[in-house]
Each structure stands twice: as C-alpha cells, then as structure tokens.
CSV table of C-alpha atoms in Angstrom, one decimal:
chain,number,residue,atom,x,y,z
X,1,PHE,CA,40.4,94.3,-105.6
X,2,GLU,CA,43.9,94.7,-104.9
X,3,ASP,CA,42.5,94.5,-100.9
X,4,MET,CA,41.8,90.4,-102.4
X,5,LEU,CA,44.9,90.4,-103.8
X,6,ASP,CA,47.0,91.9,-100.8
X,7,GLU,CA,45.1,89.3,-98.1
X,8,LYS,CA,44.6,86.5,-100.5
X,9,LEU,CA,48.2,86.2,-101.8
X,10,SER,CA,49.7,86.5,-98.4
X,11,ILE,CA,48.3,83.5,-96.7
X,12,SER,CA,48.6,81.3,-100.3
X,13,MET,CA,52.6,81.9,-100.5
X,14,ALA,CA,52.7,81.1,-96.3
X,15,GLU,CA,51.5,77.7,-97.6
X,16,TYR,CA,53.3,78.0,-100.0
X,17,ARG,CA,49.4,76.5,-102.6
X,18,SER,CA,49.3,79.4,-105.9
X,19,ILE,CA,45.9,81.0,-105.5
X,20,GLY,CA,42.9,81.3,-108.0
X,21,ILE,CA,42.7,85.1,-108.0
X,22,ALA,CA,46.1,84.5,-109.4
X,23,LYS,CA,44.4,83.5,-112.8
X,24,MET,CA,42.2,85.9,-112.7
X,25,LEU,CA,44.0,88.9,-112.6
X,26,GLU,CA,46.5,87.6,-115.4
X,27,GLN,CA,44.2,86.7,-117.8
X,28,GLN,CA,42.4,90.3,-117.2
X,29,LEU,CA,46.2,92.2,-117.7
X,30,ALA,CA,47.7,89.8,-120.2
X,31,PRO,CA,47.1,89.5,-123.7
X,32,ALA,CA,44.4,86.7,-125.5
X,33,THR,CA,48.2,84.9,-127.0
X,34,HIS,CA,49.7,84.5,-123.9
X,35,THR,CA,50.2,81.3,-121.6
X,36,PRO,CA,50.3,82.2,-118.2
X,37,SER,CA,52.0,80.4,-115.9
X,38,TYR,CA,49.4,81.6,-112.6
X,39,GLN,CA,52.3,81.6,-109.7
X,40,PHE,CA,53.3,84.7,-108.1
X,41,SER,CA,56.2,85.9,-106.0
X,42,MET,CA,55.2,88.1,-103.3
X,43,GLY,CA,58.7,90.9,-103.0
X,44,ALA,CA,59.7,93.4,-103.7
X,45,ARG,CA,57.6,94.3,-106.6
X,46,GLN,CA,54.3,92.2,-105.7
X,47,GLN,CA,54.1,91.2,-109.1
X,48,VAL,CA,52.7,88.0,-111.6
X,49,ALA,CA,55.9,86.3,-113.4
X,50,ASP,CA,54.4,85.2,-116.6
X,51,SER,CA,55.5,82.3,-119.5
X,52,VAL,CA,58.8,84.5,-120.0
X,53,SER,CA,60.3,83.0,-116.8
X,54,PRO,CA,58.4,80.0,-115.9
X,55,ARG,CA,58.9,79.4,-111.6
X,56,ALA,CA,59.6,75.9,-110.7
X,57,ALA,CA,58.7,73.6,-107.3
X,58,LEU,CA,62.2,73.2,-105.3
X,59,PHE,CA,60.2,71.8,-102.4
X,60,ASP,CA,57.3,70.7,-101.9
X,61,SER,CA,56.5,71.6,-98.4
X,62,PRO,CA,57.1,74.2,-96.1
X,63,GLU,CA,59.3,71.4,-94.4
X,64,SER,CA,61.9,70.4,-96.3
X,65,PHE,CA,61.9,74.3,-97.1
X,66,VAL,CA,63.0,74.4,-94.0
X,67,ALA,CA,65.5,71.3,-93.7
X,68,GLY,CA,67.4,72.5,-97.3
X,69,VAL,CA,67.6,75.5,-96.5
X,70,ARG,CA,68.8,75.6,-92.4
X,71,GLN,CA,72.5,75.2,-92.4
X,72,ALA,CA,72.7,78.0,-95.8
X,73,ALA,CA,70.1,80.5,-92.9
X,74,VAL,CA,72.3,79.8,-90.1
X,75,GLU,CA,76.0,80.3,-91.9
X,76,VAL,CA,74.9,84.1,-93.2
X,77,ALA,CA,72.6,84.8,-90.0
X,78,GLY,CA,75.6,84.5,-87.7
X,79,THR,CA,77.5,86.3,-90.1
X,80,VAL,CA,74.8,89.5,-90.2
X,81,GLY,CA,74.0,89.2,-86.7
X,82,ILE,CA,70.1,88.3,-87.6
X,83,SER,CA,68.0,85.2,-86.7
X,84,PRO,CA,67.3,82.4,-89.1
X,85,ARG,CA,64.0,81.8,-88.2
X,86,ALA,CA,62.6,85.4,-89.5
X,87,LEU,CA,66.0,84.9,-92.5
X,88,ILE,CA,63.8,81.3,-94.0
X,89,ALA,CA,61.1,83.6,-92.8
X,90,GLN,CA,61.7,85.4,-95.9
X,91,ALA,CA,63.0,83.4,-98.5
X,92,ALA,CA,59.5,81.9,-97.8
X,93,LEU,CA,57.4,84.6,-97.9
X,94,GLU,CA,58.9,85.2,-101.3
X,95,THR,CA,58.9,81.9,-103.2
X,96,GLY,CA,56.2,80.1,-101.5
X,97,TRP,CA,58.2,78.1,-99.1
X,98,GLY,CA,60.7,77.7,-102.3
X,99,SER,CA,57.7,75.9,-103.8
X,100,GLN,CA,57.6,78.9,-107.2
X,101,VAL,CA,61.5,80.0,-107.9
X,102,MET,CA,62.3,81.8,-110.8
X,103,GLN,CA,63.8,79.6,-113.4
X,104,SER,CA,66.1,80.7,-116.4
X,105,ALA,CA,64.9,79.9,-120.4
X,106,GLY,CA,66.6,76.7,-120.7
X,107,GLY,CA,64.6,75.9,-117.8
X,108,THR,CA,67.3,76.0,-114.9
X,109,SER,CA,66.6,77.4,-111.2
X,110,THR,CA,67.9,81.0,-110.9
X,111,HIS,CA,67.9,79.2,-106.8
X,112,ASN,CA,67.1,83.4,-106.3
X,113,LEU,CA,64.7,83.2,-103.3
X,114,PHE,CA,65.2,86.8,-101.6
X,115,GLY,CA,64.1,88.0,-105.6
X,116,ILE,CA,66.5,91.3,-105.9
X,117,LYS,CA,67.4,92.9,-108.8
X,118,ALA,CA,70.5,91.8,-111.1
X,119,GLY,CA,71.4,96.4,-111.6
X,120,ASP,CA,74.4,97.6,-113.2
X,121,SER,CA,76.9,96.7,-109.7
X,122,TRP,CA,76.2,93.3,-110.8
X,123,ASP,CA,78.4,91.3,-112.8
X,124,GLY,CA,77.4,87.3,-112.5
X,125,ASN,CA,74.3,85.2,-114.3
X,126,ARG,CA,70.9,86.5,-114.7
X,127,VAL,CA,67.7,85.8,-116.1
X,128,ALA,CA,65.1,88.1,-118.0
X,129,VAL,CA,61.8,88.4,-116.3
X,130,GLU,CA,58.7,89.6,-117.7
X,131,SER,CA,56.5,90.7,-115.2
X,132,ILE,CA,52.7,92.4,-113.7
X,133,GLU,CA,53.6,95.2,-111.0
X,134,VAL,CA,51.4,97.2,-109.0
X,135,ILE,CA,52.8,100.5,-108.9
X,136,ASN,CA,50.0,103.1,-106.9
X,137,GLY,CA,47.9,100.4,-107.4
X,138,ILE,CA,47.9,100.6,-111.3
X,139,ALA,CA,48.6,97.1,-113.5
X,140,GLY,CA,51.7,97.5,-116.1
X,141,LYS,CA,53.8,95.0,-117.8
X,142,VAL,CA,57.6,95.6,-116.2
X,143,ARG,CA,60.3,93.4,-118.3
X,144,SER,CA,63.1,93.8,-115.6
X,145,PHE,CA,66.6,91.3,-114.7
X,146,PHE,CA,66.7,89.0,-111.8
X,147,ARG,CA,70.3,87.7,-110.5
X,148,SER,CA,70.8,84.2,-111.0
X,149,TYR,CA,73.3,81.9,-108.2
X,150,ASP,CA,74.5,78.2,-108.7
X,151,SER,CA,72.8,77.4,-105.2
X,152,LEU,CA,70.8,78.6,-103.0
X,153,LEU,CA,73.5,78.7,-100.0
X,154,ASP,CA,74.7,81.1,-103.2
X,155,SER,CA,71.3,83.1,-102.8
X,156,PHE,CA,71.9,83.0,-98.9
X,157,ARG,CA,75.4,84.9,-98.9
X,158,ASP,CA,74.7,87.2,-101.7
X,159,TYR,CA,71.2,88.6,-100.0
X,160,GLY,CA,73.9,89.4,-96.7
X,161,ASP,CA,76.0,90.8,-98.9
X,162,PHE,CA,73.0,93.1,-100.3
X,163,ILE,CA,71.4,93.9,-96.8
X,164,THR,CA,74.5,94.5,-94.8
X,165,SER,CA,76.3,96.7,-98.0
X,166,GLN,CA,73.3,99.0,-98.4
X,167,GLU,CA,72.4,102.4,-95.9
X,168,ARG,CA,69.1,102.5,-96.1
X,169,TYR,CA,68.9,98.7,-94.5
X,170,GLN,CA,71.4,99.6,-91.1
X,171,PRO,CA,68.4,100.6,-89.7
X,172,VAL,CA,67.2,96.8,-90.4
X,173,LEU,CA,70.3,95.2,-89.3
X,174,ALA,CA,70.7,97.1,-85.5
X,175,GLU,CA,68.0,94.8,-85.1
X,176,GLY,CA,69.6,92.0,-84.4
X,177,THR,CA,67.8,88.6,-83.3
X,178,ASP,CA,64.9,90.0,-82.4
X,179,GLU,CA,62.9,88.4,-85.0
X,180,GLN,CA,59.4,90.6,-84.2
X,181,ALA,CA,61.7,94.4,-84.3
X,182,PHE,CA,63.9,92.6,-87.4
X,183,THR,CA,60.8,92.2,-88.8
X,184,THR,CA,59.7,95.2,-87.7
X,185,ALA,CA,61.8,96.8,-89.5
X,186,LEU,CA,62.9,95.2,-92.7
X,187,GLY,CA,58.6,96.0,-94.0
X,188,ALA,CA,59.4,99.8,-93.3
X,189,SER,CA,62.8,99.2,-95.4
X,190,GLY,CA,61.3,99.9,-98.4
X,191,TYR,CA,63.2,95.9,-99.6
X,192,ALA,CA,58.8,95.3,-100.5
X,193,THR,CA,56.3,97.7,-101.8
X,194,ASP,CA,53.4,95.4,-99.8
X,195,PRO,CA,52.9,97.6,-96.5
X,196,ALA,CA,51.9,94.6,-94.8
X,197,TYR,CA,55.1,93.1,-95.0
X,198,GLY,CA,56.7,92.6,-92.2
X,199,GLN,CA,53.2,91.4,-90.9
X,200,LYS,CA,52.9,88.5,-92.4
X,201,LEU,CA,57.1,87.9,-91.9
X,202,GLN,CA,55.8,87.8,-88.4
X,203,ARG,CA,52.8,85.3,-89.6
X,204,ILE,CA,55.3,83.2,-91.5
X,205,LEU,CA,57.6,82.4,-88.3
X,206,GLN,CA,54.7,81.4,-86.2
X,207,HIS,CA,53.8,78.7,-89.0
X,208,PRO,CA,54.9,75.3,-87.4
X,209,ALA,CA,57.1,74.2,-89.9
X,210,LEU,CA,59.2,77.2,-87.9
X,211,GLN,CA,57.9,77.5,-84.6
X,212,GLN,CA,60.7,74.2,-84.4
X,213,LEU,CA,63.9,76.8,-84.5
X,214,VAL,CA,63.9,77.2,-81.3
X,215,THR,CA,66.6,79.4,-79.5
X,216,GLY,CA,70.2,77.7,-79.1
X,217,GLU,CA,68.6,74.4,-82.1
X,218,GLU,CA,69.8,75.7,-85.3
X,219,VAL,CA,73.1,75.1,-84.8
X,220,ARG,CA,72.6,71.6,-84.0
C-alpha cells in the first residue's frame, strides 16, 4: 500500500489533481465522525490534511501556477543563487501546482507553498494542521503548526531565508543553478521524508509548463 501511495501521489501532485487512494487512506485512518478533505501535500511530512485546515486552489492549471509565481521565483532564486525552475518545481510538488494550499480556520489562504512549519523561532502568523503522518511505515495523527504568509511572494522570500540560514542545506545551495545536482542534493538533505523527493522534482522539471522557462527567458 505504501508503494502505491508513493508512486500514485507523486504523479497526481505533478498533474495537480486529487486521487482515489487519498480517499481510501483517509477513510481507513480517520474516525467515523471525521469529515475529510481528501487532499494531499507531498512535502516534508507526507501528510493528509483534514478538515482542521482545508485546502484551496489558488491556480487552476500548471501554466497559470507558473505564470503566477514566476516573478517571485526569479527574485528569490537570483538572491539565493539557484534556478527559478527548480524553485517553482518544489512549490509545485508541495502544493500540487498551487491547487492544494493550506487555509486558515477563517478560510483565508496561508500562501505556504513550501510546507514550512512554524517552530518556536517563528513570530509570524501560523495555522494548525491536524494531519496523518507516515513515519517509518506507521501512520498516525499529528497536530502541527505551519507558517502563514500575507502573499505568495512572502512565502518565496521566507523559503529563501529558511534554506540559506540552516547549515544542513549548504551542500544543496552549493549546487547553484545546476538543476539536476540541486534537486538530487535537496532530496538527500532531509527536507522531505520521501526518499524519492529529488527524482519527483526532476520529473516535474520536465513538465511542459516549466519547459517554457529556459536559460535567459526567466527574467523577461
């Protein structure tokens, strides 16, 4: 079942659509009174969000997602020294091309595109997410806090600060604009629990919506 989840989920997120296996897992693990949203976020936790934090679609296609985040990605990637395409690919993987972004209890978007949790050092807005996390093959409910931003640009900028401020990601940043090396290093860094995280990023980079962004074209 885990093998099916891993493979089907990665493909589904790359195509920005939900899948039946999510519903199966949610129904099996949730109590009878629970009303699930049946939506996945494939990021640092491999989780299934429930009704405590519903998900909303900020974009309706990979093409609209790329167009909507392009300038923010170019800005932050230029500051950090990485590829804008790799940055967009990670946001796409984490949110299903912007179709599954966490909301606050009031229904406003958190604009959290990278699944970054709100630890003790975070003094900004946050949202509580009760999720089913799969750790060492065991699924269980965990309630965590995630960062909430005022805009997508803020999410990108905070990601840049986050990845540059931690020692564990320095080998990732050292790969610079080499997308293959960067995504491989990111997958090995522990950013996500999914061992195939890097490979999935590389597959998303081959999507036609990102193929339009070639060297030199990102800044137009």
